[in-house]
Amino acid sequence: SLDLATPGATWQAVKQPFERRAFTVMAGAGKVLTFGGLGADGEMTREVAAYEPAAKAWSTLPPLPFEGFGAGAITIGDVVY
């Protein structure tokens, strides 16, 4: 993470509770969400996780209804599309 409001800020590592790559990431409602990608086994996954910077905590969300490799995401209000 990088706090853009802090002059001279440096990057800080945020450990993630999953081993995935090529996943979709987006921010909304004060959280950073990760969707799909490839799991540690190299297979596509439906996993969704959310990071809440204020709490410095990850949570697991319901899985995608499809394998999320090469997906895109946006939020409008508090709804993710």
XYZ file of C-alpha atoms in Angstrom:
81
model
C 0.000 0.000 0.000
C 1.036 3.623 -0.460
C -0.624 6.399 1.527
C -1.003 9.165 -1.063
C -2.043 11.656 1.638
C 1.313 11.371 3.429
C 4.185 13.408 1.970
C 7.269 11.229 1.517
C 5.306 8.019 2.025
C 6.909 4.731 1.044
C 5.357 1.477 -0.076
C 4.242 -0.897 2.688
C 3.744 -4.640 2.161
C 0.249 -6.028 2.765
C 0.238 -9.807 3.227
C -2.565 -11.561 1.420
C -4.173 -14.784 2.724
C -4.215 -16.420 -0.704
C -1.814 -17.491 -3.387
C -3.241 -16.293 -6.705
C -1.975 -14.471 -9.753
C -3.542 -12.775 -12.763
C -6.536 -11.739 -10.658
C -8.811 -8.729 -11.051
C -8.543 -6.012 -8.413
C -10.715 -2.979 -7.774
C -11.553 -0.584 -4.960
C -14.914 0.537 -3.632
C -16.784 1.162 -0.379
C -13.500 1.518 1.514
C -12.234 -1.929 0.504
C -9.914 -3.458 -2.057
C -11.441 -6.532 -3.704
C -9.659 -9.321 -5.578
C -11.530 -11.602 -7.963
C -10.630 -14.893 -9.619
C -7.317 -15.354 -11.356
C -5.131 -18.427 -11.240
C -4.647 -20.357 -8.020
C -1.408 -21.876 -6.738
C -2.167 -24.951 -8.860
C -2.358 -22.814 -12.026
C -6.096 -23.464 -12.418
C -8.683 -20.697 -12.794
C -10.494 -19.838 -9.576
C -13.734 -18.196 -8.479
C -12.272 -16.910 -5.197
C -13.078 -13.393 -3.994
C -11.323 -11.645 -1.108
C -11.643 -8.147 0.344
C -9.013 -6.096 2.148
C -10.185 -3.347 4.473
C -7.297 -0.905 4.950
C -8.857 0.788 7.996
C -8.959 -2.553 9.850
C -5.855 -3.975 8.129
C -7.830 -7.179 7.650
C -8.814 -9.561 4.857
C -12.157 -11.339 4.544
C -13.495 -13.955 2.154
C -16.540 -13.044 0.055
C -18.905 -15.339 -1.863
C -17.245 -16.891 -4.927
C -17.800 -15.604 -8.444
C -20.506 -17.355 -10.489
C -17.831 -17.946 -13.177
C -14.094 -18.485 -13.356
C -12.667 -14.983 -13.124
C -9.625 -15.089 -15.380
C -9.280 -11.942 -17.496
C -12.306 -10.325 -15.838
C -12.941 -6.641 -15.212
C -14.836 -4.978 -12.363
C -16.194 -1.574 -11.360
C -18.323 -0.200 -8.542
C -21.259 2.119 -8.815
C -22.196 3.213 -5.326
C -21.740 0.099 -3.187
C -22.551 -2.358 -5.990
C -19.822 -4.301 -7.811
C -20.301 -5.136 -11.494
